[in-house]
Coordinates of C-alpha atoms and ligand atoms in Angstrom, one line a residue:
X1 CA -13.0 -10.7 -10.8
X2 CA -9.9 -11.3 -8.9
X3 CA -7.9 -8.0 -8.5
X4 CA -4.4 -8.7 -9.3
X5 CA -2.0 -6.6 -8.3
X6 CA 1.2 -8.4 -9.7
X7 CA 2.4 -10.6 -12.3
X8 CA 5.8 -12.3 -13.3
X9 CA 6.6 -13.4 -17.1
X10 CA 9.2 -14.2 -19.2
X11 CA 10.1 -11.9 -22.0
X12 CA 12.2 -13.0 -24.9
X13 CA 14.1 -10.1 -27.2
X14 CA 13.6 -11.5 -30.9
X15 CA 17.0 -13.6 -32.7
X16 CA 19.0 -11.4 -35.2
X17 CA 18.8 -12.8 -38.5
X18 CA 21.6 -15.1 -40.0
X19 CA 23.3 -13.5 -42.7
X20 CA 23.6 -14.8 -46.3
X21 CA 26.4 -15.8 -48.0
X22 CA 26.1 -15.5 -51.8
X23 CA 28.0 -14.7 -54.6
X24 CA 27.2 -12.4 -57.9
X25 CA 28.6 -15.7 -60.8
X26 CA 27.9 -13.0 -63.1
X27 CA 30.4 -12.8 -65.8
X28 CA 31.3 -10.0 -65.7
X29 CA 33.6 -10.6 -62.8
X30 CA 36.7 -12.6 -63.0
X31 CA 36.3 -13.7 -59.5
X32 CA 32.4 -14.4 -58.0
X33 CA 31.5 -11.5 -56.0
X34 CA 30.5 -11.7 -52.8
X35 CA 26.6 -10.2 -52.5
X36 CA 25.2 -11.8 -49.0
X37 CA 23.7 -9.3 -47.3
X38 CA 23.2 -9.2 -43.1
X39 CA 20.3 -10.3 -41.1
X40 CA 18.7 -7.7 -39.3
X41 CA 17.6 -6.9 -35.7
X42 CA 15.5 -9.2 -32.9
X43 CA 12.6 -7.2 -32.1
X44 CA 12.9 -5.4 -28.5
X45 CA 10.6 -6.3 -25.9
X46 CA 8.8 -3.5 -24.7
X47 CA 6.8 -2.2 -21.2
X48 CA 4.3 0.6 -22.0
X49 CA 1.6 2.3 -19.5
X50 CA -1.2 2.7 -21.1
X51 CA -4.7 4.8 -19.4
X52 CA -6.7 2.1 -20.7
X53 CA -5.1 -0.8 -19.4
X54 CA -6.3 -1.0 -15.8
X55 CA -5.4 -4.2 -13.9
X56 CA -2.6 -7.2 -14.8
X57 CA -5.2 -9.7 -15.1
X58 CA -3.9 -10.5 -18.9
X59 CA -0.5 -11.4 -17.9
X60 CA -1.8 -14.0 -15.4
X61 CA -3.1 -15.8 -18.6
X62 CA -0.4 -15.0 -20.7
X63 CA 3.4 -15.2 -19.5
X64 CA 5.9 -15.4 -22.0
X65 CA 6.0 -12.8 -24.8
X66 CA 8.8 -13.3 -26.9
X67 CA 9.7 -10.4 -30.1
X68 CA 10.0 -12.0 -33.8
X69 CA 13.2 -12.9 -35.3
X70 CA 14.7 -10.4 -37.1
X71 CA 14.7 -11.3 -41.5
X72 CA 17.5 -13.5 -42.9
X73 CA 20.2 -11.9 -45.0
X74 CA 19.4 -11.8 -48.5
X75 CA 21.6 -12.7 -51.7
X76 CA 22.2 -9.2 -53.8
X77 CA 22.9 -7.2 -50.7
X78 CA 20.0 -7.9 -49.5
X79 CA 19.4 -6.5 -45.1
X80 CA 17.0 -9.0 -43.3
X81 CA 14.2 -6.9 -42.6
X82 CA 14.3 -6.1 -38.3
X83 CA 11.9 -7.9 -36.1
X84 CA 9.3 -6.0 -34.8
X85 CA 8.8 -4.6 -31.2
X86 CA 7.2 -6.6 -28.8
X87 CA 4.5 -4.0 -27.0
X88 CA 3.4 -5.1 -23.3
X89 CA 0.9 -2.4 -22.1
X90 CA 0.5 -1.9 -18.4
X91 CA -1.5 0.0 -15.9
X92 CA 0.2 3.8 -15.2
X93 CA 1.8 3.4 -11.8
X94 CA 3.5 -0.1 -12.6
X95 CA 6.8 -0.7 -10.8
X96 CA 8.4 -3.2 -14.0
X97 CA 10.9 -5.1 -12.3
X98 CA 14.0 -7.5 -12.5
X99 CA 12.8 -10.9 -10.9
X100 CA 16.0 -12.5 -10.3
X101 CA 18.1 -8.9 -8.9
X102 CA 14.5 -7.1 -7.3
X103 CA 15.9 -4.1 -9.5
X104 CA 13.7 -1.5 -10.2
X105 CA 13.8 -1.1 -14.1
X106 CA 11.8 1.9 -14.3
X107 CA 8.1 3.3 -12.3
X108 CA 5.7 4.1 -15.6
X109 CA 3.6 6.3 -14.2
X110 CA 2.5 8.5 -17.2
X111 CA 0.3 7.3 -20.3
X112 CA 3.1 6.1 -22.9
X113 CA 5.9 6.1 -20.9
X114 CA 8.2 2.8 -22.0
X115 CA 11.1 0.9 -21.1
X116 CA 12.8 -2.0 -22.8
X117 CA 13.1 -4.9 -20.9
X118 CA 14.9 -7.4 -23.7
X119 CA 16.3 -6.3 -26.7
X120 CA 16.6 -8.1 -29.5
X121 CA 19.8 -10.0 -30.9
X122 CA 21.8 -8.1 -33.1
X123 CA 22.0 -9.4 -37.0
X124 CA 24.6 -11.3 -38.3
X125 CA 26.5 -9.9 -41.5
X126 CA 26.4 -11.0 -44.5
X127 CA 29.6 -12.1 -46.9
X128 CA 29.4 -8.7 -48.8
X129 CA 30.8 -7.3 -45.3
X130 CA 33.2 -10.1 -43.4
X131 CA 34.3 -13.7 -44.7
X132 CA 32.3 -15.6 -42.0
X133 CA 28.5 -15.5 -42.3
X134 CA 27.5 -14.3 -38.7
X135 CA 24.6 -16.4 -37.2
X136 CA 23.0 -13.5 -35.7
X137 CA 22.8 -13.0 -31.7
X138 CA 20.4 -14.5 -29.6
X139 CA 18.4 -11.8 -27.7
X140 CA 18.0 -10.9 -23.8
X141 CA 16.0 -13.2 -21.8
X142 CA 14.5 -12.3 -18.4
X143 CA 12.0 -12.4 -16.1
X144 CA 10.5 -9.9 -15.3
X145 CA 7.9 -8.5 -11.7
X146 CA 4.8 -6.0 -12.5
X147 CA 4.0 -4.7 -9.6
X148 CA 1.0 -2.1 -9.4
X149 CA 0.4 0.8 -7.1
X150 CA -3.0 1.9 -7.7
X151 CA -2.8 5.9 -7.4
X152 CA -5.3 8.0 -5.1
X153 CA -5.1 11.1 -3.3
X154 CA -6.2 9.7 -0.1
X155 CA -5.8 6.1 1.2
X156 CA -8.7 4.9 4.2
X157 CA -6.7 2.9 6.8
X158 CA -7.8 1.4 10.2
X159 CA -8.5 -1.9 12.1
X160 CA -10.8 -4.7 9.9
X161 CA -14.2 -3.7 11.2
X162 CA -13.4 0.2 11.4
X163 CA -15.8 1.1 8.8
X164 CA -13.9 1.9 5.6
X165 CA -15.9 0.5 2.9
X166 CA -19.1 1.9 4.5
X167 CA -17.5 5.6 4.9
X168 CA -16.0 4.9 1.0
X169 CA -19.6 3.7 -0.7
X170 CA -21.1 7.1 2.2
X171 CA -18.5 9.4 0.8
X172 CA -18.3 8.3 -3.7
X173 CA -19.8 6.0 -5.9
X174 CA -17.9 3.0 -4.9
X175 CA -19.8 0.2 -3.4
X176 CA -17.4 -2.0 -1.8
X177 CA -18.7 -5.6 -0.1
X178 CA -19.7 -4.6 4.0
X179 CA -20.2 -7.1 5.9
X180 CA -19.6 -7.1 10.6
X181 CA -16.8 -9.6 10.4
X182 CA -13.3 -8.8 10.0
X183 CA -11.0 -8.7 6.5
X184 CA -14.6 -8.2 4.3
X185 CA -12.0 -5.9 2.1
X186 CA -9.5 -7.9 0.5
X187 CA -8.1 -6.1 -2.2
X188 CA -8.3 -2.1 -2.4
X189 CA -10.9 -0.2 -3.8
X190 CA -11.3 3.5 -5.3
X191 CA -14.0 6.2 -5.2
X192 CA -14.4 8.9 -6.6
X193 CA -14.8 12.1 -4.5
X194 CA -15.9 15.4 -6.0
X195 CA -16.3 18.1 -3.3
X196 CA -16.9 21.6 -5.2
X197 CA -14.8 21.1 -8.1
X198 CA -12.5 19.0 -7.2
X199 CA -11.9 15.2 -7.6
X200 CA -10.1 13.1 -5.7
X201 CA -9.7 9.4 -5.4
X202 CA -9.8 7.3 -2.1
X203 CA -8.6 4.2 -1.7
X204 CA -10.5 1.6 1.0
X205 CA -7.6 -0.5 1.6
X206 CA -8.3 -4.1 3.3
X207 CA -7.4 -4.1 6.7
X208 CA -4.6 -4.0 8.9
X209 CA -3.7 -5.2 12.5
X210 CA -1.1 -5.3 14.8
X211 CA 1.8 -7.7 13.6
X212 CA 0.7 -6.6 9.9
X213 CA 4.2 -5.9 9.0
X214 CA 5.1 -9.2 10.2
X215 CA 2.2 -10.7 7.6
X216 CA -0.2 -10.8 10.3
X217 CA -4.1 -10.8 8.9
X218 CA -3.7 -9.4 5.3
X219 CA 0.1 -8.4 5.9
X220 CA 0.9 -5.2 4.6
X221 CA 1.4 -5.9 1.4
X222 CA -1.7 -3.3 0.3
X223 CA 0.3 -0.7 1.7
X224 CA 2.5 0.0 -1.1
X225 CA -0.9 1.5 -3.2
X226 CA -1.2 3.9 -0.2
X227 CA 2.2 5.0 -0.5
X228 CA 2.1 7.6 -3.0
X229 CA -1.4 9.3 -1.5
X230 CA -1.5 12.6 -0.3
X231 CA -3.4 12.8 3.0
X232 CA -4.7 9.9 5.1
X233 CA -7.8 9.0 6.8
X234 CA -7.0 6.8 9.8
X235 CA -10.6 5.5 10.6
X236 CA -11.4 4.5 14.4
X237 CA -14.1 2.5 15.6
X238 CA -14.8 4.4 18.7
X239 CA -17.8 2.2 20.1
X240 CA -14.8 -0.2 22.1
X241 CA -17.6 -2.4 20.9
X242 CA -15.0 -5.1 19.3
X243 CA -11.9 -3.7 20.4
X244 CA -9.6 -0.7 22.2
X245 CA -9.6 2.4 19.9
X246 CA -6.4 3.8 21.9
X247 CA -4.5 1.4 21.5
X248 CA -6.0 0.0 17.9
X249 CA -4.9 3.8 17.4
X250 CA -1.3 3.6 18.2
X251 CA -0.8 0.2 16.7
X252 CA -1.8 0.6 13.9
X253 CA 1.0 3.6 13.4
X254 CA 3.7 1.9 14.2
X255 CA 2.4 -0.8 11.5
X256 CA 3.0 2.2 9.3
X257 CA 5.5 3.1 10.5
X258 CA 7.4 -0.5 9.9
X259 CA 6.3 -0.3 6.3
X260 CA 7.9 3.4 5.5
X261 CA 9.0 6.5 7.5
X262 CA 7.8 7.8 4.5
X263 CA 4.0 6.7 5.3
X264 CA 4.3 7.7 9.0
X265 CA 4.9 11.1 8.1
X266 CA 1.7 11.9 5.7
X267 CA -0.9 13.3 7.1
X268 CA -3.4 11.8 8.8
X269 CA -6.8 13.0 9.1
X270 CA -8.6 11.1 12.2
X271 CA -12.0 9.6 12.1
X272 CA -13.7 8.7 15.0
X273 CA -16.6 6.3 13.9
X274 CA -19.5 4.7 15.3
X275 CA -20.6 7.8 17.2
X276 CA -24.1 6.2 17.1
X277 CA -23.3 3.7 19.4
X278 CA -23.6 4.3 23.3
X279 CA -20.3 4.0 24.7
X280 CA -18.7 6.3 21.8
X281 CA -19.0 9.3 23.7
X282 CA -17.0 8.5 26.6
X283 CA -14.7 6.8 24.5
X284 CA -14.2 9.7 22.4
X285 CA -14.0 12.3 25.5
X286 CA -10.6 9.5 26.9
X287 CA -9.3 8.9 23.2
X288 CA -8.8 13.1 23.3
X289 CA -7.4 13.3 26.4
X290 CA -4.4 11.1 25.3
X291 CA -4.4 11.8 21.6
X292 CA -3.8 14.9 21.7
X293 CA -5.1 15.6 18.2
X294 CA -8.1 17.0 15.6
X295 CA -10.3 14.2 15.3
X296 CA -13.8 14.3 13.3
X297 CA -16.3 12.3 14.8
X298 CA -18.9 10.9 12.5
X299 CA -21.2 7.5 12.2
X300 CA -20.9 6.6 8.3
X301 CA -24.0 4.4 8.9
X302 CA -26.1 7.5 9.4
X303 CA -24.2 9.7 7.6
X304 CA -23.6 11.9 10.7
X305 CA -20.5 14.5 10.4
X306 CA -19.7 13.9 6.9
X307 CA -19.9 17.6 6.1
X308 CA -17.0 18.7 8.5
X309 CA -14.8 16.0 7.6
X310 CA -15.3 16.7 3.3
X311 CA -14.3 20.3 4.2
X312 CA -11.3 18.8 6.8
X313 CA -10.4 16.6 3.3
X314 CA -11.0 19.4 1.4
X315 CA -8.5 21.7 3.3
X316 CA -6.2 19.5 3.6
X317 CA -5.5 18.0 -0.3
X318 CA -5.8 21.3 -1.2
X319 CA -2.6 22.3 1.2
X320 CA -0.7 19.3 0.1
X321 CA -1.0 20.5 -3.9
X322 CA 0.1 24.2 -2.7
X323 CA 2.6 22.8 -0.8
Ligands
GTP1 N1 -23.1 1.1 13.9 C1 -22.7 1.7 13.3 N2 -22.1 0.6 12.7 C2 -21.4 0.8 11.6 C3 -20.7 2.0 11.0 N3 -19.5 2.3 10.4 C4 -19.4 1.1 9.7 N4 -20.2 0.4 10.9 C5 -20.4 -1.2 10.5 O1 -19.7 -2.1 10.8 C6 -19.5 -3.3 10.0 C7 -18.0 -3.1 9.2 O2 -18.1 -2.4 8.8 P1 -17.1 -2.4 7.2 O3 -17.4 -1.2 6.4 O4 -17.0 -3.5 6.5 O5 -15.8 -2.4 7.7 P2 -14.2 -2.2 7.1 O6 -13.4 -1.6 7.9 O7 -14.1 -2.1 5.7 O8 -13.9 -3.8 7.7 P3 -12.7 -4.7 6.5 O9 -13.0 -4.3 4.7 O10 -13.4 -5.8 7.4 O11 -11.2 -4.0 7.3 C8 -20.1 -3.3 9.2 O12 -21.1 -4.1 10.3 C9 -20.9 -2.2 9.8 O13 -22.2 -2.3 9.1 C10 -21.3 3.2 11.8 O14 -20.8 4.3 11.8 N5 -22.3 2.5 13.3
MG2 MG1 -14.2 -3.2 4.4

């Protein structure tokens, strides 16, 4: 099943019901008495966050949504019934954007949060209230872009082939595809990491490369998923077999910076992977000389160094919670 993180939908508020033209002609009155009721209000289109919905996949197949019209007014001053609202359910963390203007209408983060995206039209007046009977107003029309940001506590970033998917499958129950070629992971994968009593969500992200912000590789479009994480794990292939670790580390930080200041300011746990390979030890020493920060050496393949890393993750996570 493809991972859908964006959708474009067309929405229409319900049309207001027609006002009624009718007269009470009973002999009781000298002149016929107008008694046509007002039309009902058209239904609104409402987008609502629902914790049972996990993707926008449904909106790939159905893109047009209209709320029902209001009922027409009737004789004997009968008001038309209001149209029901048309409800569009989306996952938590969905940004609801006006497609034409790019304006963010609402960021729906919690279950039950909602936003009216197209109002229904008002019902027309009946002749009991006005001389001219109203037709009812059309509902608002809009095109929306829905965009889901995954809400994860920790994001794993790194160059393609660094071993991000291997790491998440060693830390959690997630089982993404692992392969020796770049760009194996095409969409974010989530896993739950449980350390003692703390449960954290980790996202394994598609690899980034230099120029990602200009669309190179798979581009930086998945970075929006990590904007809300608390911590980043910056994973480096320290073996030097395929690329230069120091250059990659710096290039990736540059890409994060290009994407957003908030992202590049996030706490990073720097992890040197593939320590089981021959040149890794020397490369790590070189790396430490240039990048004077705490680095966690691991082998995701052989599951070594994982205990230390878990401790660091928990410590940093708790810091962000108490901050
Ligand atoms: N020797 C060694 N190989 C590793 C280690 N971790 C991962 N690999 C290998 O590196 C290759 C890439 O691993 P992935 O986990 O798919 O890498 P990725 O970062 O998710 O790659 P993309 O999804 O393409 O960005 C695979 O062939 C893995 O078996 C490790 O610790 N040591
Ligand atoms: Mg991967």
